[in-house]
Short mmCIF file of C-alpha atoms in Angstrom, two decimals:
data_model
loop_
_atom_site.label_atom_id
_atom_site.label_comp_id
_atom_site.label_asym_id
_atom_site.label_seq_id
_atom_site.Cartn_x
_atom_site.Cartn_y
_atom_site.Cartn_z
CA MET A 1 4.54 -2.76 -29.50
CA ILE A 2 4.70 -5.77 -27.06
CA LYS A 3 8.28 -6.68 -28.49
CA LYS A 4 9.42 -3.38 -27.90
CA TYR A 5 8.78 -3.86 -24.11
CA LEU A 6 9.29 -7.50 -23.63
CA SER A 7 12.13 -9.81 -24.34
CA GLN A 8 11.33 -13.67 -25.06
CA SER A 9 12.52 -14.68 -21.57
CA ASP A 10 10.58 -11.96 -20.08
CA ALA A 11 7.59 -12.97 -21.72
CA ILE A 12 7.91 -16.52 -20.68
CA TYR A 13 8.21 -15.33 -17.08
CA TYR A 14 5.14 -13.03 -17.21
CA PHE A 15 3.07 -15.83 -18.71
CA SER A 16 4.36 -18.13 -15.85
CA VAL A 17 3.53 -15.30 -13.19
CA PHE A 18 0.17 -14.72 -14.96
CA PHE A 19 -0.93 -18.36 -14.76
CA ILE A 20 0.27 -18.59 -10.96
CA LEU A 21 -1.77 -15.64 -10.10
CA LEU A 22 -4.74 -16.88 -12.38
CA ALA A 23 -4.69 -20.26 -10.51
CA GLY A 24 -4.69 -18.22 -7.05
CA ILE A 25 -7.59 -16.01 -8.13
CA LEU A 26 -9.74 -19.21 -9.23
CA ALA A 27 -8.88 -21.01 -6.06
CA ILE A 28 -10.14 -17.82 -4.16
CA ALA A 29 -13.37 -17.72 -6.09
CA HIS A 30 -13.82 -21.41 -5.74
CA PHE A 31 -13.54 -21.27 -1.77
CA SER A 32 -16.04 -18.42 -1.69
CA GLY A 33 -17.52 -18.21 1.77
CA ASN A 34 -14.43 -19.69 3.46
CA VAL A 35 -12.56 -16.44 4.41
CA ARG A 36 -9.90 -18.21 6.21
CA LEU A 37 -8.87 -20.52 3.37
CA GLN A 38 -9.14 -17.51 0.96
CA ALA A 39 -6.67 -15.49 3.18
CA LEU A 40 -4.36 -18.56 3.30
CA ILE A 41 -4.38 -18.86 -0.37
CA VAL A 42 -3.44 -15.13 -0.92
CA VAL A 43 -0.46 -15.65 1.61
CA LEU A 44 0.52 -18.74 -0.32
CA VAL A 45 0.21 -16.99 -3.74
CA SER A 46 2.30 -14.13 -2.21
CA PHE A 47 5.25 -16.44 -1.15
CA ILE A 48 5.32 -18.09 -4.55
CA TYR A 49 5.23 -14.71 -6.24
CA VAL A 50 8.26 -13.40 -4.16
CA ALA A 51 10.09 -16.65 -4.62
CA TRP A 52 9.46 -16.80 -8.47
CA GLY A 53 10.54 -13.10 -8.88
CA ILE A 54 13.65 -13.64 -7.08
CA LEU A 55 14.50 -16.78 -8.99
CA HIS A 56 13.91 -15.08 -12.25
CA HIS A 57 16.28 -12.25 -11.30
CA LEU A 58 18.79 -14.74 -10.05
CA LEU A 59 18.70 -16.79 -13.50
CA HIS A 60 19.11 -13.37 -15.23
CA HIS A 61 21.96 -12.46 -13.25
CA ASP A 62 20.57 -9.16 -12.37
CA ILE A 63 19.66 -9.95 -8.81
CA CYS A 64 20.84 -7.59 -5.97
CA PHE A 65 19.78 -6.94 -2.45
CA LYS A 66 17.54 -4.15 -3.35
CA ILE A 67 15.46 -6.27 -5.77
CA VAL A 68 15.13 -9.16 -3.11
CA VAL A 69 13.89 -6.62 -0.56
CA GLU A 70 11.50 -5.12 -3.12
CA TYR A 71 9.89 -8.51 -4.02
CA ILE A 72 9.56 -9.39 -0.16
CA LEU A 73 8.00 -5.96 0.44
CA ILE A 74 5.52 -6.36 -2.41
CA GLY A 75 4.65 -9.83 -1.02
CA ALA A 76 4.35 -8.41 2.63
CA PHE A 77 2.10 -5.57 1.11
CA GLY A 78 -0.22 -8.25 -0.36
CA MET A 79 -0.46 -10.14 3.01
CA ALA A 80 -0.97 -6.77 4.78
CA ILE A 81 -3.81 -5.74 2.64
CA ILE A 82 -5.72 -9.18 3.26
CA LEU A 83 -4.96 -8.91 7.16
CA PHE A 84 -6.17 -5.23 7.00
CA LEU A 85 -9.32 -6.37 5.11
CA LEU A 86 -10.12 -9.41 7.42
CA LYS A 87 -9.79 -7.20 10.45
CA SER A 88 -12.53 -4.84 9.21
CA ILE A 89 -15.03 -7.24 7.62
CA MET B 1 2.24 20.71 -4.52
CA LYS B 2 2.49 19.66 -8.21
CA GLY B 3 6.23 19.11 -7.52
CA ILE B 4 5.42 16.81 -4.54
CA LEU B 5 2.98 14.72 -6.53
CA ASN B 6 5.69 14.33 -9.42
CA HIS B 7 8.18 13.31 -6.88
CA LEU B 8 5.73 10.74 -5.51
CA PHE B 9 4.33 9.30 -8.61
CA ILE B 10 6.54 10.25 -11.67
CA PRO B 11 10.06 8.87 -12.20
CA GLN B 12 12.62 11.77 -12.36
CA ARG B 13 15.86 12.95 -11.22
CA SER B 14 14.64 14.05 -7.66
CA ASN B 15 13.52 10.40 -6.91
CA ASN B 16 16.39 8.78 -8.59
CA HIS B 17 14.12 7.82 -11.74
CA ARG B 18 11.67 5.68 -9.70
CA ALA B 19 8.32 6.94 -8.38
CA LYS B 20 8.98 7.77 -4.65
CA ILE B 21 6.00 5.58 -3.53
CA LEU B 22 7.72 2.52 -5.30
CA HIS B 23 10.89 2.91 -3.32
CA ASN B 24 11.50 0.09 -0.75
CA GLN B 25 11.49 2.72 2.06
CA SER B 26 8.02 3.81 1.07
CA LEU B 27 6.70 0.30 0.61
CA LEU B 28 8.11 -0.54 4.17
CA VAL B 29 6.29 2.29 5.58
CA LEU B 30 2.89 1.30 3.85
CA VAL B 31 3.26 -2.37 4.83
CA THR B 32 3.92 -1.12 8.73
CA VAL B 33 0.99 1.17 8.50
CA LEU B 34 -1.23 -1.34 7.16
CA PHE B 35 -0.15 -4.13 9.86
CA LEU B 36 -0.55 -1.50 12.68
CA GLY B 37 -3.86 0.00 11.04
CA SER B 38 -5.50 -3.57 10.93
CA PHE B 39 -4.72 -4.07 14.80
CA LEU B 40 -6.01 -0.43 15.41
CA ILE B 41 -9.19 -1.00 13.57
CA ASN B 42 -9.75 -4.22 15.24
CA ILE B 43 -9.40 -2.64 18.65
CA VAL B 44 -11.68 0.41 17.82
CA HIS B 45 -14.30 -1.98 16.17
CA LEU B 46 -14.47 -4.16 19.33
CA ARG B 47 -14.35 -1.26 21.85
CA ALA B 48 -16.57 1.31 19.93
CA PRO B 49 -18.80 -0.44 17.41
CA GLN B 50 -20.93 2.79 17.40
CA VAL B 51 -18.28 4.71 15.76
CA LEU B 52 -16.60 2.15 13.73
CA GLY B 53 -18.74 -0.79 12.62
CA ASP B 54 -20.92 -2.25 9.95
CA SER B 55 -24.32 -0.69 9.03
CA ILE B 56 -26.55 -3.53 9.46
CA ASP B 57 -30.36 -3.77 9.17
CA ILE B 58 -31.78 -7.23 8.67
CA SER B 59 -34.92 -8.43 10.50
CA THR B 60 -37.36 -11.33 10.15
CA ARG B 61 -40.26 -9.07 9.57
CA GLU B 62 -38.69 -7.51 6.52
CA LEU B 63 -37.24 -10.90 5.22
CA LEU B 64 -40.94 -12.23 5.47
CA LEU B 65 -42.43 -9.18 3.74
CA LEU B 66 -39.84 -9.21 1.05
CA THR B 67 -40.27 -12.98 0.33
CA ASN B 68 -43.91 -12.71 0.35
CA LYS B 69 -43.77 -9.84 -1.96
CA ASP B 70 -41.67 -11.64 -4.57
CA ARG B 71 -44.14 -14.73 -4.03
CA LEU B 72 -47.22 -12.50 -4.60
CA GLU B 73 -45.53 -10.92 -7.67
CA ASN B 74 -45.00 -14.36 -9.16
CA GLY B 75 -48.52 -15.55 -8.59
CA VAL B 76 -47.52 -17.72 -5.49
CA SER B 77 -49.48 -17.56 -2.01
CA PRO B 78 -47.54 -16.03 0.75
CA LEU B 79 -45.78 -17.92 3.49
CA ARG B 80 -46.75 -17.75 7.25
CA ILE B 81 -44.34 -17.47 10.04
CA SER B 82 -44.08 -20.82 11.87
CA GLN B 83 -42.67 -20.71 15.31
CA LYS B 84 -41.28 -24.28 14.82
CA LEU B 85 -39.52 -23.40 11.68
CA GLN B 86 -38.21 -20.40 13.52
CA THR B 87 -36.88 -22.39 16.36
CA ALA B 88 -35.24 -24.85 13.77
CA ALA B 89 -33.61 -21.93 11.95
CA ILE B 90 -32.19 -20.41 15.30
CA ALA B 91 -30.92 -23.79 16.26
CA LYS B 92 -29.33 -24.25 12.92
CA ALA B 93 -27.66 -20.85 12.97
CA LYS B 94 -26.20 -21.56 16.44
CA ASP B 95 -25.05 -24.83 15.41
CA MET B 96 -23.24 -23.37 12.48
CA PHE B 97 -21.43 -20.85 14.62
CA ALA B 98 -20.71 -23.31 17.48
CA LYS B 99 -19.29 -25.87 14.92
CA ASP B 100 -17.70 -23.37 12.73
CA TYR B 101 -19.19 -24.61 9.28
CA TRP B 102 -20.68 -22.88 6.34
CA ALA B 103 -22.87 -25.70 4.66
CA HIS B 104 -26.38 -27.14 4.81
CA ASN B 105 -25.21 -30.15 6.34
CA SER B 106 -22.96 -30.06 9.70
CA PRO B 107 -19.59 -31.79 9.69
CA ASN B 108 -21.02 -34.69 11.80
CA GLY B 109 -23.71 -35.30 9.30
CA THR B 110 -26.79 -33.41 10.76
CA THR B 111 -29.23 -32.12 8.01
CA PRO B 112 -31.49 -29.17 7.97
CA TRP B 113 -34.47 -31.53 8.18
CA ASP B 114 -33.06 -32.91 11.51
CA PHE B 115 -33.34 -29.30 12.85
CA ILE B 116 -36.88 -29.16 11.60
CA LYS B 117 -37.91 -32.35 13.05
CA ALA B 118 -36.25 -31.71 16.47
CA ALA B 119 -38.20 -28.35 16.64
CA GLY B 120 -41.44 -30.61 16.32
CA TYR B 121 -42.34 -29.55 12.75
CA ASP B 122 -43.70 -32.66 11.05
CA TYR B 123 -42.95 -31.63 7.35
CA THR B 124 -44.18 -33.06 3.95
CA TYR B 125 -41.90 -30.52 2.13
CA ALA B 126 -38.95 -28.63 3.56
CA GLY B 127 -36.30 -26.39 2.21
CA GLU B 128 -33.46 -24.26 3.39
CA ASN B 129 -31.66 -20.92 2.19
CA LEU B 130 -28.52 -19.61 3.90
CA ALA B 131 -26.87 -16.14 3.49
CA ARG B 132 -23.79 -14.72 5.17
CA GLY B 133 -22.22 -11.42 5.12
CA PHE B 134 -25.10 -9.16 4.00
CA THR B 135 -26.13 -6.07 5.65
CA SER B 136 -29.65 -5.59 4.63
CA SER B 137 -32.74 -7.84 4.39
CA LYS B 138 -33.44 -6.56 0.88
CA ASP B 139 -30.00 -7.63 -0.27
CA VAL B 140 -30.29 -11.08 1.15
CA VAL B 141 -33.83 -11.52 -0.59
CA ASN B 142 -32.43 -10.05 -3.90
CA ALA B 143 -29.31 -12.48 -3.80
CA TRP B 144 -31.66 -15.50 -3.18
CA MET B 145 -33.91 -14.51 -5.98
CA ALA B 146 -30.96 -14.25 -8.36
CA SER B 147 -29.81 -17.70 -7.87
CA PRO B 148 -31.93 -20.47 -9.58
CA GLU B 149 -31.93 -22.84 -6.79
CA HIS B 150 -32.67 -20.41 -3.98
CA ARG B 151 -35.29 -18.65 -6.13
CA ALA B 152 -37.00 -22.26 -6.54
CA ASN B 153 -37.25 -22.41 -2.72
CA MET B 154 -38.54 -18.85 -2.36
CA LEU B 155 -41.15 -19.40 -4.94
CA SER B 156 -42.04 -22.99 -4.27
CA LYS B 157 -45.98 -23.71 -4.18
CA ASN B 158 -44.94 -26.62 -2.03
CA TYR B 159 -44.24 -24.61 1.08
CA GLN B 160 -46.87 -22.82 3.16
CA ASP B 161 -44.62 -21.92 6.32
CA VAL B 162 -41.38 -20.33 6.90
CA GLY B 163 -38.91 -19.60 9.84
CA PHE B 164 -36.02 -17.06 9.83
CA ALA B 165 -32.98 -16.77 11.93
CA VAL B 166 -30.60 -13.75 12.00
CA GLU B 167 -27.68 -14.35 14.13
CA SER B 168 -24.39 -12.52 14.66
CA GLY B 169 -20.98 -14.59 15.39
CA THR B 170 -17.69 -15.49 14.26
CA MET B 171 -17.47 -18.19 11.37
CA GLN B 172 -14.22 -19.42 9.87
CA GLY B 173 -12.30 -16.58 11.54
CA GLU B 174 -14.78 -13.87 10.34
CA GLN B 175 -17.27 -11.83 12.47
CA THR B 176 -20.32 -12.15 10.32
CA ILE B 177 -24.33 -12.06 10.24
CA LEU B 178 -25.76 -15.32 9.32
CA VAL B 179 -29.35 -15.55 7.97
CA VAL B 180 -31.12 -19.06 8.02
CA GLU B 181 -34.47 -19.33 6.08
CA MET B 182 -36.56 -22.60 6.55
CA PHE B 183 -39.49 -23.50 4.46
CA GLY B 184 -41.86 -26.34 5.16
CA SER B 185 -45.64 -27.54 4.72
CA ARG B 186 -47.27 -29.97 6.73
CA GLN B 187 -49.79 -31.29 4.04
CA LEU B 188 -49.24 -32.56 0.40
CA GLY B 189 -50.10 -29.75 -2.17
CA GLY B 190 -48.80 -26.98 0.20
CA PHE B 191 -50.67 -23.63 0.33
CA ALA B 192 -51.20 -23.45 -3.48
CA SER B 193 -55.09 -23.52 -3.15
CA GLN B 194 -55.03 -20.22 -1.29
CA THR B 195 -55.03 -17.11 -3.43
CA ASN B 196 -55.02 -14.51 -0.52
CA ASN B 197 -53.22 -11.48 -1.85
CA GLN B 198 -52.95 -9.82 1.51
CA LEU B 199 -49.55 -10.18 3.11
CA PRO B 200 -49.70 -11.88 6.43
CA GLN B 201 -48.42 -9.98 9.55
CA PRO B 202 -45.45 -11.70 11.09
CA VAL B 203 -45.93 -13.05 14.58
CA THR B 204 -44.54 -11.16 17.47
CA SER B 205 -41.27 -13.40 17.67
CA GLN B 206 -38.67 -11.38 15.81
CA THR B 207 -34.99 -11.46 15.47
CA GLU B 208 -33.37 -8.45 14.28
CA ILE B 209 -29.77 -7.09 14.07
CA PHE B 210 -29.57 -3.48 13.62
CA SER B 211 -26.46 -1.31 13.74
CA ASP B 212 -25.81 2.27 12.47
CA PRO B 213 -22.25 3.34 13.42
CA PHE B 214 -20.68 6.63 12.43
CA PHE B 215 -18.35 4.93 9.87
CA ASN B 216 -18.95 1.79 7.94
CA VAL B 217 -15.78 0.18 8.50
CA SER B 218 -16.13 -2.54 5.74
CA LEU B 219 -17.06 -0.04 2.96
CA LEU B 220 -14.27 2.39 4.22
CA THR B 221 -11.80 -0.27 4.35
CA GLU B 222 -12.50 -1.81 0.88
CA GLY B 223 -12.68 1.39 -0.80
CA MET B 224 -9.38 2.51 0.82
CA ILE B 225 -7.64 -0.71 -0.26
CA LEU B 226 -8.85 -0.71 -3.76
CA LEU B 227 -7.65 3.07 -4.03
CA ILE B 228 -4.22 2.14 -2.93
CA LEU B 229 -4.01 -0.87 -5.18
CA GLY B 230 -5.44 1.27 -8.12
CA VAL B 231 -2.86 4.14 -7.45
CA PHE B 232 -0.06 1.63 -7.31
CA ILE B 233 -0.95 0.04 -10.57
CA VAL B 234 -1.35 3.31 -12.41
CA THR B 235 2.13 4.50 -10.79
CA LEU B 236 3.70 1.34 -11.92
CA PHE B 237 2.28 1.73 -15.40
CA LEU B 238 3.42 5.33 -15.71
CA ASP B 239 6.90 4.25 -14.23
CA LEU B 240 7.25 1.43 -16.97
CA ILE B 241 6.37 3.76 -19.85
CA ILE B 242 8.58 6.87 -18.90
CA ILE B 243 11.55 4.54 -18.05
CA ARG B 244 11.33 2.62 -21.16
CA ARG B 245 10.90 5.63 -23.42
CA GLY B 246 13.75 7.33 -21.42
CA LYS B 247 16.04 4.22 -21.99
CA ILE B 248 17.20 4.60 -18.23
CA MET B 249 19.01 1.71 -16.88
CA ARG B 250 17.94 0.63 -13.18
CA PHE B 251 18.19 -2.53 -10.94
CA VAL B 252 14.70 -2.83 -9.89
CA GLY B 253 11.90 -5.53 -9.81
CA HIS B 254 9.52 -5.93 -13.05
CA ASN B 255 6.81 -3.44 -13.22
CA ILE B 256 4.48 -5.82 -15.22
CA ASP B 257 4.46 -8.60 -12.73
CA HIS B 258 3.94 -6.12 -9.79
CA MET B 259 0.98 -4.76 -11.67
CA LEU B 260 -0.38 -8.41 -12.24
CA PHE B 261 -0.09 -9.07 -8.69
CA PHE B 262 -1.77 -5.96 -7.54
CA GLY B 263 -4.60 -6.63 -10.00
CA VAL B 264 -4.86 -10.13 -8.48
CA LEU B 265 -4.96 -8.55 -5.07
CA ILE B 266 -7.89 -6.17 -6.28
CA LEU B 267 -9.87 -9.19 -7.40
CA ALA B 268 -9.16 -11.05 -4.14
CA VAL B 269 -10.32 -8.05 -2.10
CA ILE B 270 -13.59 -8.00 -4.13
CA ILE B 271 -14.28 -11.69 -3.88
CA ILE B 272 -13.51 -11.88 -0.17
CA SER B 273 -15.51 -8.81 0.63
CA HIS B 274 -18.56 -10.36 -1.20
CA ALA B 275 -21.24 -11.71 0.76
CA VAL B 276 -22.37 -15.30 0.06
CA ILE B 277 -25.42 -17.59 -0.20
CA LEU B 278 -25.75 -21.26 0.03
#
């Protein structure tokens, strides 16, 4: 089932993304109570996520402007979500 | 209606085999709405807190009653409000907001005991519990009782007096409600010899923060954000399955890593919104 949906290089990429995001969420939990630092971690993780995604597509030679914009927008979406949350708590 | 929903959430010919809400234009609109919405909420929150604010009901009276209820249930004598500990707790809360720290000791090394001594309370035993971001006295006391160290303070036989501060302010960039609870006793052995099962009445000095806006902005925002992220995860999953089954070639980002990213955002929102004790 998994092999049907994932190539080996994709699996390595997904695991690396998983560990980057896991490190991010552990850091957010660790700094519980320090909202400013938590927000900064979300921004940092979003930047790494965007860069890592673009790099992956670049290495796979399937990069295009549309994909770059998609990753940037997804990262911006993450930051916008946290800003929206912080302005209302 | 069904056609519109399919167009928005299911990859098909009409949306070029990519759910419409996953298109870059849709994401751009959403990001813009979120950025503008956050500033709009901030303005309404500040100018009309009775419409859009937080439902808050925390008072020293209720904190004392709930603390003593737990003490009595655990066979420990109730605490009395001490004006001096009350003064110390208020000074500590104001210091935390002024110096912008969330810790028992201030950045320049001032300890809770310094505040207690400065208020003129000559203690034998003393303790401190802190809470921030809670909206009711009951939640504060329940959170303290659920944590072993805070529970030990709440139920300690060494204490006979208590003082509370409930202060509102900005800490680490976040508008929050801070609750400081300071315990103390002036004589060795504390108050343990008394077995009075009557709850003492709090003295007249009370601090209370009460707010009951039309919309509870924190709950509303958190719920809305979690719903949006949930909808995106489900849409990305459906998109992944349908496109793989249909063997359709597209040049788009990976759905799995977007789903992981949104999953982490859900956890981040839950953790950041959660109230904390210290």
